[in-house]
Structures are given as C-alpha cells and as structure tokens.
Coordinates of C-alpha atoms in Angstrom, one line a residue:
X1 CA 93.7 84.4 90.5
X2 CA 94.1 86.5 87.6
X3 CA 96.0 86.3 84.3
X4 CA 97.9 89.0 83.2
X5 CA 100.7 89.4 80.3
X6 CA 104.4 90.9 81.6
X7 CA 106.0 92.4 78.8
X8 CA 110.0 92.1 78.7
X9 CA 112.2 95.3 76.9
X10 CA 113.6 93.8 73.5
X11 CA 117.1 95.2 74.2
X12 CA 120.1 94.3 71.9
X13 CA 121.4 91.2 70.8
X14 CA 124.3 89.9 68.5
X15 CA 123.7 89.4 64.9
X16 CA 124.9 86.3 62.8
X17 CA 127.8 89.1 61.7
X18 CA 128.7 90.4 64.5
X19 CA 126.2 93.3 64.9
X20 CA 123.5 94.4 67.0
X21 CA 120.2 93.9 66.4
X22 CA 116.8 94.4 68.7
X23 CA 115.9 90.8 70.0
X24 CA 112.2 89.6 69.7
X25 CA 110.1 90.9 72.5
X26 CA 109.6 88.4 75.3
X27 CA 106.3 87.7 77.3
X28 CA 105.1 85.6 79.8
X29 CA 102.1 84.9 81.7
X30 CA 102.0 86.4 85.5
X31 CA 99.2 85.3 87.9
X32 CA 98.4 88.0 90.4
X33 CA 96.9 86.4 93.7
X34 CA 99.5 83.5 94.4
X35 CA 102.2 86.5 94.0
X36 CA 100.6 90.5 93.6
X37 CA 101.9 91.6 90.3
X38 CA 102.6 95.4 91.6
X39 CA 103.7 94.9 95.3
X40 CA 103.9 99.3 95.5
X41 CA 100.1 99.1 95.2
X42 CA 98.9 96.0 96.3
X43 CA 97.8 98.3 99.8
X44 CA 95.9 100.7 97.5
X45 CA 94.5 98.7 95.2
X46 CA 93.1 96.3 97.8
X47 CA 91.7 99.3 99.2
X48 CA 90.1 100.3 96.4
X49 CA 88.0 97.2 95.9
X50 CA 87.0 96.8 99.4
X51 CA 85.6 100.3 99.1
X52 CA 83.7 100.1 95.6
X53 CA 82.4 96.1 97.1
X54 CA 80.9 98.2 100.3
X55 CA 79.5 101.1 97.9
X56 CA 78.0 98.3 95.9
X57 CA 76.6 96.9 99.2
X58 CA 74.8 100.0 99.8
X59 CA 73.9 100.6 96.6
X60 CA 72.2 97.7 95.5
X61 CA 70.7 96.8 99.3
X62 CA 68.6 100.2 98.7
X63 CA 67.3 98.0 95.5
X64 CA 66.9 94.9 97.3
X65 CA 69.4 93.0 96.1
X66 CA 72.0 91.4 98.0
X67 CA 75.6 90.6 97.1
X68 CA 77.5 87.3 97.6
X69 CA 81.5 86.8 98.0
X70 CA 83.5 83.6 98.1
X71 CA 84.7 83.2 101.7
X72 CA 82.4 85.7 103.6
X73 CA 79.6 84.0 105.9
X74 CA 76.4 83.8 104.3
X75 CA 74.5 85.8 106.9
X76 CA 72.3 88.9 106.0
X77 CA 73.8 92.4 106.7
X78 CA 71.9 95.3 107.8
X79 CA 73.7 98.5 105.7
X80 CA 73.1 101.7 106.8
X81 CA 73.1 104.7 104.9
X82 CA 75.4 107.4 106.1
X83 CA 73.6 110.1 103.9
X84 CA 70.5 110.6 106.5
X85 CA 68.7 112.3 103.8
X86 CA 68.3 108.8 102.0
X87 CA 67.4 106.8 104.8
X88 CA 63.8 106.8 104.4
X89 CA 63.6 106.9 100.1
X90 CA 66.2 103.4 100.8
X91 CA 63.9 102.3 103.1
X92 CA 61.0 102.2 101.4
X93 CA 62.4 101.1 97.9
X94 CA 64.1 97.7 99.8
X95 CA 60.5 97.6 101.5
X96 CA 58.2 97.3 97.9
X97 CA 61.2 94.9 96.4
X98 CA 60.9 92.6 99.5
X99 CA 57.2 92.5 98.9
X100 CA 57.4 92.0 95.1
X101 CA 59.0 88.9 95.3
X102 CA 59.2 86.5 97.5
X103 CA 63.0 85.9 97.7
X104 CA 65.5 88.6 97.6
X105 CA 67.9 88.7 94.7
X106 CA 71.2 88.4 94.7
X107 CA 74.3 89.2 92.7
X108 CA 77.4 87.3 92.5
X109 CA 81.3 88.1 91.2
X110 CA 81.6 87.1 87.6
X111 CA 78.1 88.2 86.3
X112 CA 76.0 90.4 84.8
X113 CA 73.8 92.7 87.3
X114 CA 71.4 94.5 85.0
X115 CA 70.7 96.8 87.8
X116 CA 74.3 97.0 88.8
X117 CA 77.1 99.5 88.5
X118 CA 78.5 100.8 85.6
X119 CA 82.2 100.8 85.8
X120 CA 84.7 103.4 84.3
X121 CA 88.3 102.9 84.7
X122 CA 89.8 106.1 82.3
X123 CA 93.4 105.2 82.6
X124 CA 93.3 101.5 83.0
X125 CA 97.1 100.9 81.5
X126 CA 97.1 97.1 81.0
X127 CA 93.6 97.2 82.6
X128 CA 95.0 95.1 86.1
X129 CA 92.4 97.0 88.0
X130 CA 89.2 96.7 85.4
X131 CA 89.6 92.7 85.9
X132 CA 90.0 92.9 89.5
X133 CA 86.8 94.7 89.5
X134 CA 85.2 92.2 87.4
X135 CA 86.7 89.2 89.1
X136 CA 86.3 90.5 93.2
X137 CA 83.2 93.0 93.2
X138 CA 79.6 91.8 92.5
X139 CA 76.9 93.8 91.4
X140 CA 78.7 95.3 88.3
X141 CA 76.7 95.9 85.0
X142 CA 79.8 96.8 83.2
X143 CA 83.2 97.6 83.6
X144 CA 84.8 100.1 80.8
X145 CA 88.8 99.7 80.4
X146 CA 89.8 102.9 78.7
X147 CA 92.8 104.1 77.8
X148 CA 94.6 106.3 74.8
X149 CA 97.5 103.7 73.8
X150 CA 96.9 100.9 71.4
X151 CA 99.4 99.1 72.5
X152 CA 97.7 99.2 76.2
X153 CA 94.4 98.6 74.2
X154 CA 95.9 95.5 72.4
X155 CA 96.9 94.4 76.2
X156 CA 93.3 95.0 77.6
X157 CA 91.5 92.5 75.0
X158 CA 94.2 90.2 75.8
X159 CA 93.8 90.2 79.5
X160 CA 90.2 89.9 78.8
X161 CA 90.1 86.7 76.7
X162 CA 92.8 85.2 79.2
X163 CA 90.7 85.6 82.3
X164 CA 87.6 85.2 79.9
X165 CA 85.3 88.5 81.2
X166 CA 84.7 89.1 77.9
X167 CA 81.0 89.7 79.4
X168 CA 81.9 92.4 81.7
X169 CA 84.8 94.1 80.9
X170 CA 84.4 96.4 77.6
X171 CA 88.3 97.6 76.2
X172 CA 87.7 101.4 75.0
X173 CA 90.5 103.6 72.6
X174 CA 89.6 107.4 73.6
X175 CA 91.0 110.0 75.2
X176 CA 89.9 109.9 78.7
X177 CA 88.5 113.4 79.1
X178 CA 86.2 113.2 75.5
X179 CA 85.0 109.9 77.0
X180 CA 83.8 111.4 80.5
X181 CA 82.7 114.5 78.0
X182 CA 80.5 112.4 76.2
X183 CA 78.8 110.5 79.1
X184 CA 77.2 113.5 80.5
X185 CA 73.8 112.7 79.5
X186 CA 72.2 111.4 83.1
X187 CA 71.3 108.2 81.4
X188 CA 74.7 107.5 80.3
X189 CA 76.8 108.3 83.1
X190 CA 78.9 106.0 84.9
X191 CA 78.2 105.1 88.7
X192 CA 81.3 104.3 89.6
X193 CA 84.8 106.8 87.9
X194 CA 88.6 104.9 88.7
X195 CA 91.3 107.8 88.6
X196 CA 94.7 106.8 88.5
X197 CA 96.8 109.1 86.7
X198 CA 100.9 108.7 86.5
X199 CA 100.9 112.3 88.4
X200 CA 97.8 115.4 88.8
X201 CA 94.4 114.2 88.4
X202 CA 94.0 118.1 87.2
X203 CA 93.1 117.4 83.7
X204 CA 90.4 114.7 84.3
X205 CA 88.6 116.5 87.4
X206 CA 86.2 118.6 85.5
X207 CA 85.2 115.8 83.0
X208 CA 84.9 113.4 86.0
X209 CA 82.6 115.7 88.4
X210 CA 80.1 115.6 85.4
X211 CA 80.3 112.1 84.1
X212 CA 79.5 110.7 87.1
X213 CA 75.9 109.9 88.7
X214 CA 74.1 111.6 91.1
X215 CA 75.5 110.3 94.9
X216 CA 77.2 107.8 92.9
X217 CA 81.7 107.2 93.8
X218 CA 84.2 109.1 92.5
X219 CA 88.2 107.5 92.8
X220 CA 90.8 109.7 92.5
X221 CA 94.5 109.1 92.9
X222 CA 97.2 112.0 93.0
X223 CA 101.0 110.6 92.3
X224 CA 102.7 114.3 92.5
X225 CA 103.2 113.7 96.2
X226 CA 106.2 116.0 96.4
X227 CA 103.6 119.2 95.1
X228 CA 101.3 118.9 97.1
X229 CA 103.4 118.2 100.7
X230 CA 104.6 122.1 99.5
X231 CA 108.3 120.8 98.1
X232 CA 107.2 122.6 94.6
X233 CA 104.3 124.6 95.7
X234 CA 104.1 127.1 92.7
X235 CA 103.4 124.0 90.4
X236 CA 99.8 123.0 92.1
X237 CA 98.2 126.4 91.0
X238 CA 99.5 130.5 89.8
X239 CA 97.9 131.7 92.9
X240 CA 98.1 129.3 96.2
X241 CA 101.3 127.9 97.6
X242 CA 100.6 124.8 100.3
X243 CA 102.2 124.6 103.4
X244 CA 104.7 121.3 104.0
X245 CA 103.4 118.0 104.7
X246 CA 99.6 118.5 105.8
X247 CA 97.5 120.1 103.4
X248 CA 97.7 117.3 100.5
X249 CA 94.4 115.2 100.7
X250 CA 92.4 118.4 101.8
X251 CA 94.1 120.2 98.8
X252 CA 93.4 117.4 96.4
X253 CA 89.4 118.0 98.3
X254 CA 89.0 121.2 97.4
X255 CA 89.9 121.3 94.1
X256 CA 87.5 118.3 93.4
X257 CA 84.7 120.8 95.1
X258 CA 85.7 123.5 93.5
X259 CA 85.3 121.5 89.9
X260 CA 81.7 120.1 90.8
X261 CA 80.5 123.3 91.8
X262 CA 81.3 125.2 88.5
X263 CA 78.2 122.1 87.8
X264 CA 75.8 123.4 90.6
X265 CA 77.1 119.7 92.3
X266 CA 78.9 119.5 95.2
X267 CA 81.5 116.4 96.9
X268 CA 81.0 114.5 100.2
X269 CA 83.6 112.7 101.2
X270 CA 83.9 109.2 102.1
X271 CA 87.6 108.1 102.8
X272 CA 90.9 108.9 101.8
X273 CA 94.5 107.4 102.0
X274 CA 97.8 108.6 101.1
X275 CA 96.8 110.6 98.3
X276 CA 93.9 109.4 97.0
X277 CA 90.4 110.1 97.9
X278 CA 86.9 108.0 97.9
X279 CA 84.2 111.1 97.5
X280 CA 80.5 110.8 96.3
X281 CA 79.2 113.3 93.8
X282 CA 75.5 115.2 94.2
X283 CA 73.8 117.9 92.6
X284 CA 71.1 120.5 94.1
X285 CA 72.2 124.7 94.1
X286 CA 70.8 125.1 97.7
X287 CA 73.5 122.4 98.8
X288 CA 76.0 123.9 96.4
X289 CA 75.8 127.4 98.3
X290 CA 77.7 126.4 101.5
X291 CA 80.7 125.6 99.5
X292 CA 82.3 128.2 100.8
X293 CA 82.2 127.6 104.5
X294 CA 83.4 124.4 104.1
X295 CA 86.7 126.4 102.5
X296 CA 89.3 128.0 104.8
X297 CA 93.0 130.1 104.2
X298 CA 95.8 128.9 106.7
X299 CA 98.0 131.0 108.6
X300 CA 101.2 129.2 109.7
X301 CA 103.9 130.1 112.1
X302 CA 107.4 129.5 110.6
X303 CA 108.8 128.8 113.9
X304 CA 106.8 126.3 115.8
X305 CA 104.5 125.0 113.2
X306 CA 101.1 126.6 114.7
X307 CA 98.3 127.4 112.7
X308 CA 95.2 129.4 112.3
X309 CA 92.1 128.7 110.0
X310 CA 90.0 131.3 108.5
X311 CA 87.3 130.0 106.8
X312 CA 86.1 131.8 103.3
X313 CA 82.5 131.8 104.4
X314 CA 80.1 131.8 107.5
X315 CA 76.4 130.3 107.7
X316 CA 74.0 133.1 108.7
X317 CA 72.3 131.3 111.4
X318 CA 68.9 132.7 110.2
X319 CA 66.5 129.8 110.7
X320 CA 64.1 131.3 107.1
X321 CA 67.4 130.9 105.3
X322 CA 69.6 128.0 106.6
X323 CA 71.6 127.4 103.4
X324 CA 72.4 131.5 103.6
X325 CA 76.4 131.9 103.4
X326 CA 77.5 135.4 104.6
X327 CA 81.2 136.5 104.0
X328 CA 83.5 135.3 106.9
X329 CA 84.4 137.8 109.3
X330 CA 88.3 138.6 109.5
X331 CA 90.1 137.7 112.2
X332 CA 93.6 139.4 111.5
X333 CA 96.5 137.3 112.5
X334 CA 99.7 139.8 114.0
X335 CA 103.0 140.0 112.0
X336 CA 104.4 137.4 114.3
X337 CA 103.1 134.2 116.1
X338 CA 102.5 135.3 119.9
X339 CA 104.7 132.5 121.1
X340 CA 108.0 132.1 119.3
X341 CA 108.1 135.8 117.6
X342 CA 107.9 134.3 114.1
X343 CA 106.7 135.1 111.2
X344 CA 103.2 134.0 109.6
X345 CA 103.0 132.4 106.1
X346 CA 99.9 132.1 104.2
X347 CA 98.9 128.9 103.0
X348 CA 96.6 127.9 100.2
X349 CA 92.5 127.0 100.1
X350 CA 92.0 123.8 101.3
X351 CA 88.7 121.6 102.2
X352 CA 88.2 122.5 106.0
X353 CA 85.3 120.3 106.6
X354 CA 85.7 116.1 108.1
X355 CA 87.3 114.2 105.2
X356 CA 85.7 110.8 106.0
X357 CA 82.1 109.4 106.5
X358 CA 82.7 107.1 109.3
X359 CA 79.4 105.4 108.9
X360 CA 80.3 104.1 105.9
X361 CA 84.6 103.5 107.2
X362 CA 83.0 101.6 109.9
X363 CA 81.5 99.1 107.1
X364 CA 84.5 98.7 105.2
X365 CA 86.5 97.7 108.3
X366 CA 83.8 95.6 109.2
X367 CA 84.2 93.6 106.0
X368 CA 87.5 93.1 105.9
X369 CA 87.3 91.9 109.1
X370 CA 85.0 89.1 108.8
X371 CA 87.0 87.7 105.7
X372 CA 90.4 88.3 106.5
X373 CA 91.8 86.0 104.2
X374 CA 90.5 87.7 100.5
X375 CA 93.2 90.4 101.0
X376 CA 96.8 89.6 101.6
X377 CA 97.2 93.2 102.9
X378 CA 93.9 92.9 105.3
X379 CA 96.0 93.3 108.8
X380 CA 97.1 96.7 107.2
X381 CA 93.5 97.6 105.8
X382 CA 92.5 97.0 109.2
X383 CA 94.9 99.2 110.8
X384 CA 94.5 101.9 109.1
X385 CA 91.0 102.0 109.1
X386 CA 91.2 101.6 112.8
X387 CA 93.3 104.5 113.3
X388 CA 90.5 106.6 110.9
X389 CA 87.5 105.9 113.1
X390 CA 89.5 107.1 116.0
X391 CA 90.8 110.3 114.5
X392 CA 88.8 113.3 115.5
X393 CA 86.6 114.3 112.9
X394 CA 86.3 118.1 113.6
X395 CA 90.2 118.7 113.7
X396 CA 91.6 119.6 110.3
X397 CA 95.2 119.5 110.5
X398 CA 97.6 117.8 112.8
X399 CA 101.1 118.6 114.3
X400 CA 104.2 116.4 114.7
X401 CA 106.2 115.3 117.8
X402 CA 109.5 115.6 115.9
X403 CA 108.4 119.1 115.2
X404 CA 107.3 120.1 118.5
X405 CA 110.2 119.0 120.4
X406 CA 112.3 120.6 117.3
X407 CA 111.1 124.3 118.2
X408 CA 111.7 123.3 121.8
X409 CA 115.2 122.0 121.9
X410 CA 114.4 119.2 123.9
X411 CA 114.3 115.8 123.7
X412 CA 111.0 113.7 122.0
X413 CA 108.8 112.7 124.4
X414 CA 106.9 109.3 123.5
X415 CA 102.9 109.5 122.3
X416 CA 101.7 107.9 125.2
X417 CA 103.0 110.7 127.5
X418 CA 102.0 113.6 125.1
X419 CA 98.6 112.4 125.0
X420 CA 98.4 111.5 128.7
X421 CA 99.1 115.0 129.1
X422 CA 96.7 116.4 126.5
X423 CA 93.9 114.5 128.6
X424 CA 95.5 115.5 132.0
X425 CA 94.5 118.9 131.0
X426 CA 91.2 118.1 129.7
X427 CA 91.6 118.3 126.0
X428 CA 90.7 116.4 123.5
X429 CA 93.6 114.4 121.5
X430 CA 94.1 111.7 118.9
X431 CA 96.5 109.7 116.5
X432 CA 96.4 110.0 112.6
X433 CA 96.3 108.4 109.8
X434 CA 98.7 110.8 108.4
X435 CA 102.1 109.9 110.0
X436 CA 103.6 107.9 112.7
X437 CA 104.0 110.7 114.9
X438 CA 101.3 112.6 114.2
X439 CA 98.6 113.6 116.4
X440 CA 95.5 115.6 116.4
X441 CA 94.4 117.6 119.1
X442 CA 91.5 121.1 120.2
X443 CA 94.2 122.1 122.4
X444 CA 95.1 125.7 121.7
X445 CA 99.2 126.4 120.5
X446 CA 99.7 128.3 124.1
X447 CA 98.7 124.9 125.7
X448 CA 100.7 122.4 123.7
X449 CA 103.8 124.6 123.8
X450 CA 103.3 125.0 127.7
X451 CA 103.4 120.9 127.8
X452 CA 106.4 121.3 125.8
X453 CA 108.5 123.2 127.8
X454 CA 107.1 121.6 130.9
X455 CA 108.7 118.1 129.2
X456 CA 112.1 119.9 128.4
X457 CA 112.5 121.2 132.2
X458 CA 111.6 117.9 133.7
X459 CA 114.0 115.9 131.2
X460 CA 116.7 118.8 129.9
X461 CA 119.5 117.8 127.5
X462 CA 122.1 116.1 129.4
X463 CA 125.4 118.2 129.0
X464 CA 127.1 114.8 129.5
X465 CA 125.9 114.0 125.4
X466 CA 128.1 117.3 124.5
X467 CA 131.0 115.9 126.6
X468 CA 131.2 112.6 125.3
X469 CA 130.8 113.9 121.7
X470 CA 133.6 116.1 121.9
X471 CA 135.4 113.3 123.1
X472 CA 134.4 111.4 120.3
X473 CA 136.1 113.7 118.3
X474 CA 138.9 113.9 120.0
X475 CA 139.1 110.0 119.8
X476 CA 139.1 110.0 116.1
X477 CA 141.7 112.8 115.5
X478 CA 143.9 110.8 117.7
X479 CA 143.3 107.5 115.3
X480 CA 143.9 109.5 112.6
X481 CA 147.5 110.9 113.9
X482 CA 148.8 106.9 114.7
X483 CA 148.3 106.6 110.7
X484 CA 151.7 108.5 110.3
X485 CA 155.2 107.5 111.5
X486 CA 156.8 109.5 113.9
X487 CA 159.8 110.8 112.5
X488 CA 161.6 111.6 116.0
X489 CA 161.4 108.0 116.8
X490 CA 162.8 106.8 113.0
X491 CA 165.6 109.2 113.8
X492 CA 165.8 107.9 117.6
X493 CA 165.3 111.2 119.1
X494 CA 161.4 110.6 120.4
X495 CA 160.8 110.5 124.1
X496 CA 157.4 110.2 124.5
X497 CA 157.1 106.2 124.2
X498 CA 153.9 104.9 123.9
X499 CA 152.3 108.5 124.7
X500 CA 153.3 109.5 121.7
X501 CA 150.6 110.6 119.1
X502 CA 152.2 109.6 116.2
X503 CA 152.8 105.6 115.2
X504 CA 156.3 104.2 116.4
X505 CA 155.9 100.9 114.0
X506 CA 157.8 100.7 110.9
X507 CA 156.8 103.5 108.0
X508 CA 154.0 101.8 105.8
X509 CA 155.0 101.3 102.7
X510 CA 154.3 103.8 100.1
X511 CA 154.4 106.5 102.8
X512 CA 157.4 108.8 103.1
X513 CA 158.4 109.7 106.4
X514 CA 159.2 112.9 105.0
X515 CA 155.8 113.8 104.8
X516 CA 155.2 113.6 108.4
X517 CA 155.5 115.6 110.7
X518 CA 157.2 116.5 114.1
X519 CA 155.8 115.2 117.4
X520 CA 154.7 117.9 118.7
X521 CA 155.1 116.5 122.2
X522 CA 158.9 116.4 121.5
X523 CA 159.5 119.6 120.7
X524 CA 159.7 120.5 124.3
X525 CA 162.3 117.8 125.0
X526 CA 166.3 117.6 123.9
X527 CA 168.2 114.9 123.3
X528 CA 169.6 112.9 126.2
X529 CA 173.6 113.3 126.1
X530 CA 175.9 111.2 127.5
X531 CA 175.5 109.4 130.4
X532 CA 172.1 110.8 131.2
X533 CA 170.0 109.4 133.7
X534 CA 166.8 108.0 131.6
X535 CA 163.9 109.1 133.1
X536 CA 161.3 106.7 134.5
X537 CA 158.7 104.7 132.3
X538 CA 160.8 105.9 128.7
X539 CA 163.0 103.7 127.5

C-alpha cells in the first residue's frame, strides 16, 4: 500500500470577532491500495504499470536478468521480442550472461537495478505515479519525479520519506521541457518518459522524442478528448481539421512521428487506450524515409459515414532500393459519395499503419492473467486487451451500428447478426476497442450498406410505433384538458357527462372558472326546456 498526503481547501472560518478569516489547511494521510486514491484513473494507471513491468521484462531478460513480483508464480518466462530485428543481438547477449555466471540475476520491487531503467515522470503532480513505479515495477535504476510547482515539489519529498523510497525516487524543480532538453546526450537519456499532461501533450512531444533512448518507451496521455473526436477541430492544428469520433489515437500517432522524425527517429507503436499511447522510439534515416507511407488524408462521406484513405506516400517496390518512398498516386474521390449522393469532407493526416504490437499485447495480458489479484481493475485489463488481440490489425478506422442504421432509417440490428452477415459474405469483420458498437471490417461501403438495407426490408419500421405515439399524444392533451373545470357543468348547462373533456369536480382552488373555457362538445347542444325527454346515459 502506499502513503500519500490529501490536502483539504482552507476555506473561511469565523473569527473571535465575528469575521472571517482562512482556517488552517487540513491534511490527512490516504493509503492507496485498500481504497485507489483517483478512482477516474485507477484503469489507466493500472495499465500503465502493467505495461512499463512487461517492457522491463523484455528489457532486462535481453541482459539476463530476471524480474520477481509478489504474488506471481515463480516459474521462468520465455519473452519474446516483437522487434524481429533484435531477436538474434537478445539472443546472444542473454546467451554470454547465462554463461558468465552461473546463476541468473534477478531484480526485485523496492531496489536498486544498476542495469535497470531510468525513470522520467515530467508532470508527476503529487508524484502518485513515480511511487507506484517504485513500489510495483522491478528493474528500475531510478525514478525522476519532476514537476514545475513547489508546492507539488514540497509534496513529492513528502511522499517519498512516507513510503521511504528515498533510494529510488529522485523529486526534481524544472520545467519539464528544459529537463527533457537537457538529457539529450545518449548517455543521459531516460529509458522510460511518463506523459500525463492536464490537456495536449503538444508542448512536451518534441523534447520527449529526443530525451528518450534508442527502442526504449515512450507514455503519452492526451486529456483534450473533445479536440481531437473533431468537436473543436481548428484547435488541434492551423491546417487539419479531424473527422468526429475516430481519428483521435491515430492523430495523437502521427504527430508523435511527425516530431521524431524532424530527429531522423521514427515511433513504433506498442498499445494504446483511450487516449493515451504506449510507443517505442528508434533512430536510423533509412527507417525514417517510409514515414510517409505510413501517413494517409481521409475522405469522408457526410451522409453515411464512408471513408476513403489516401496514403501520402507509396514504397517503390524496387528490390536495390526497398526503403525508396515515391509520391502516392492520386485517386480522385467524386464531389459526392456514390451511394447516398453526399458530399465528401476532407479529414486531417493521421498514422495509417497498425497501432499495436500484438506480440508484445499478448504478454501484458498474459501477466495480468496469471496474477489477477495485484490489480483491482485486472477483469477490465483483461477485457480490453482481449478485445485488442482480436481487432484486425490492417483496418484503420471503424464504423458504428448506431450510425449505420441512422443513414438507413431502420432499426439497429444486434452485433452478432451484423457480423454473421459480414462472414456470410466472406469478409472479414471484427469488434473494437474503440466503442461498444463499433466494429471493424475489409468489406467495401457498397457491401455494408447493401447488408443494411437488406436488414431494413426484412425488419421495416412498424407503422404501429407511429400510431401508438400519436396516441400518446393524444392521451396527454386529454390529461391536460381534465385539469380545468367545465364551466357548462358549474352553470348546469353540460350534457356531455362523463365524455366530457373538461373536469366536472369542484373548481380547484385558486383557479377561476372564468379562465376556462367552453366545452367544446357542448356547443352543438341547447339546453333541455321543460319537460324534455332526457336522453339516454346523461343525466
């Protein structure tokens, strides 16, 4: 468990003379495990430390060192690589460790790893995430709680004596960008860069792509949610404009690429949720020169929601040059969308490549699954993560069933039946991480929106809805009428009885009769004179 301080707003209290004066700021001592001190971000942050304790796995298993965690069985784990390229150099480093010594080493939580990961967390706050890293992750040479405020830094030290990682976790005063500035020396960078700014990450990308180590993690959050999902799409840059709802994390991609390359580095990505992304950083110009193939414009129909990618760039396919990149040839969209007669809107550059390593998903799911009980959010972890390794990797954006059956006019069909119909007619379909009703699928826009209409005709919208909701209406006019007196009956001239609209009980009080107004059943009708027959069923 871990020991943090919760700081109360003074607020105003009553002086010996009557006045107001501030009271004396309150504190208390709040233990995050029992009860998670931020229950908005216990999922995320959860997240994050299963992710950096896997990258920590692979990192340090390549240097033959093992890592050891309270409550996981203490059986060796074969971690592979998902970067092929360092297969073989991991390989043979774990190899000449092995056969240096004659036990491997191992690292536990709590202690110094001189051959561990250097830890930067730029906007640590009260530093709740630095400690967690400290106290959860082995394998950690040092963990660098930074932050601009003195009164956060004040917090940090405190947080540090009172779970006592004095050892590991190092409180830091500074500007986050200068810091990342001044750690570009490749001895001094940091292997592992924590991101979590109260809205863009924008400010801190380019200091972060250089601060950080070659293949080492890079953790980026991105709060403005609303910007990106296209609600304010002339804040995220002067020149792009997203489209609504599915370009965030690809966005948030791309402009990380975009800042590494400027560096002759380049981003692969390794998982993202919400928005925040898990990407490793590398440098090398031939790998830097693809860039742009791995960048696409969308076109987007207004009307039904398809789209169209056109990537930036195109390999050249000559075998002397693979890492060639030829400008992308043009395939024009028309005005408006072949199927609905809508317009076309342009969205903004986004990354068009996969957007997670599955490998390396496939190990994080795998450790969370084994100890189930160090997370209290591990049922969720393992949802989502399920849902990612079943995605389909080669699909960039999705579509919506709400939408769908929106540009239809028909009812919603249920997920099971949209994708038994996808596979029916031999396409390829899937379920995202993205939204409940989301789903990813290689079937063209003329296919889906034939299965569409095909649902509509088989289950149209009942006209019977339309009837009873008129009658609804008709219902409540009614109940509103019976609020007023009639003023035929007060006057003893009503015939209508009990069909009449308006109420025959005594006037409410407060309500003048006056105000109502005639039955307008009874206008048709004159009073009875005498000795007329009544007629039947009015009194």
């Amino acid at each position: 468990f871990l020991r943090f301080t919760e700081v109360q707003s003074p607020g105003l209290g009553t002086g010996p003379c009557g006045e107001e004066c501030p009271r004396e700021v309150q504190q208390m001592i709040v233990t995050e495990g029992a009860v998670f001190y931020n229950l908005v971000q216990e999922f995320n942050r959860n997240l994050t430390c299963a992710v950096i304790f896997e990258f920590a796995r692979i990192q340090l298993g390549a240097k033959g060192i093992q890592i050891k965690v309270p409550g996981e069985k203490d059986t060796q784990k074969v971690v592979v690589d998902s970067l092929k390229q360092e297969e073989e150099k991991a390989e043979l480093k774990e190899s000449e460790n092995l056969a240096s010594e004659d036990q491997p080493r191992t690292a536990a939580v709590r202690e110094i790893c001189e051959e561990g990961l250097h830890v930067l967390e730029g906007l640590a706050a009260s530093s709740l995430c630095s400690i967690r890293f400290a106290v959860e992750v082995p394998g950690l040479r040092s963990v660098v709680a930074n932050d601009a405020s003195a009164r956060a830094v004040d917090l940090i030290r405190r947080h540090v004596q009172l779970n006592d990682m004095a050892h590991l976790v190092q409180p830091s005063q500074v500007d986050a960008r200068m810091l990342m500035y001044q750690h570009q020396r490749v001895s001094e960078r940091f292997d592992v860069i924590h991101l979590e700014p109260c809205g863009s990450p924008g400010p801190f990308t380019d200091a972060a792509v250089q601060a950080v180590s070659e293949g080492e993690l890079l953790c980026v959050t991105c709060t403005d949610m609303a910007v990106l999902a296209g609600n304010s799409g002339e804040t995220v840059t002067a020149n792009t404009v997203p489209l609504p709802s599915r370009m965030a994390l690809r966005i948030l991609l791309h402009s990380l690429n975009l800042c590494a390359n400027r560096y002759q580095r380049f981003v692969v990505p390794l998982a993202n949720f919400y928005v925040r992304v898990f990407v490793r950083v590398f440098a090398g110009q031939p790998k830097v020169k693809p860039s742009a193939s791995k960048q696409a414009l969308v076109f987007q129909c207004v009307g039904c929601g398809a789209f169209h990618l056109q990537r930036l760039g195109r390999a050249s396919g000559v075998p002397q040059r693979p890492g060639q990149v030829l400008c992308s040839l043009c395939s024009p969209r028309d005005p408006e969308c072949e199927h609905y007669g809508q317009r076309h809107q342009l969205g903004c550059s986004m990354w068009a490549e996969p957007i997670h390593d599955l490998d390396f998903v496939g190990c994080v799911l795998e450790a969370v699954r084994t100890n189930p009980s160090r997370f209290h959010t591990s049922g969720r972890i393992r949802r989502v993560l399920s849902v990612i390794t079943e995605e389909l990797p080669d699909m960039p954006l999705y579509c919506t069933l709400d939408q769908q059956s929106s540009t239809i006019r028909c009812n919603m069909p249920s997920l099971l039946s949209l994708r038994s119909a996808l596979l029916h007619a031999h396409f390829r379909v899937s379920l995202s991480q993205a939204g409940k009703k989301a789903v990813k699928t290689d079937a063209p826009a003329s296919a889906l929106c034939n299965i569409m209409r095909c649902w509509k005709k088989e289950c149209p919208v009942k006209r019977e809805r339309r009837l009873l909701r008129n009658k609804r209406k008709e219902a409540h006019r009614a109940a509103l009428l019976k609020t007023f007196p009639c003023k035929s009956f007060k006057e003893g001239t009503c015939q209508r009885g009990d069909q009449c609209c308006y109420s025959r009980s005594p006037p409410t009080p407060g309500v003048s009769a006056d105000a109502a107004t005639d039955c307008p059943e009874t206008s048709s009708y004159s009073p009875p004179g005498p000795g007329a027959a009544a007629r039947p069923g009015i009194p």
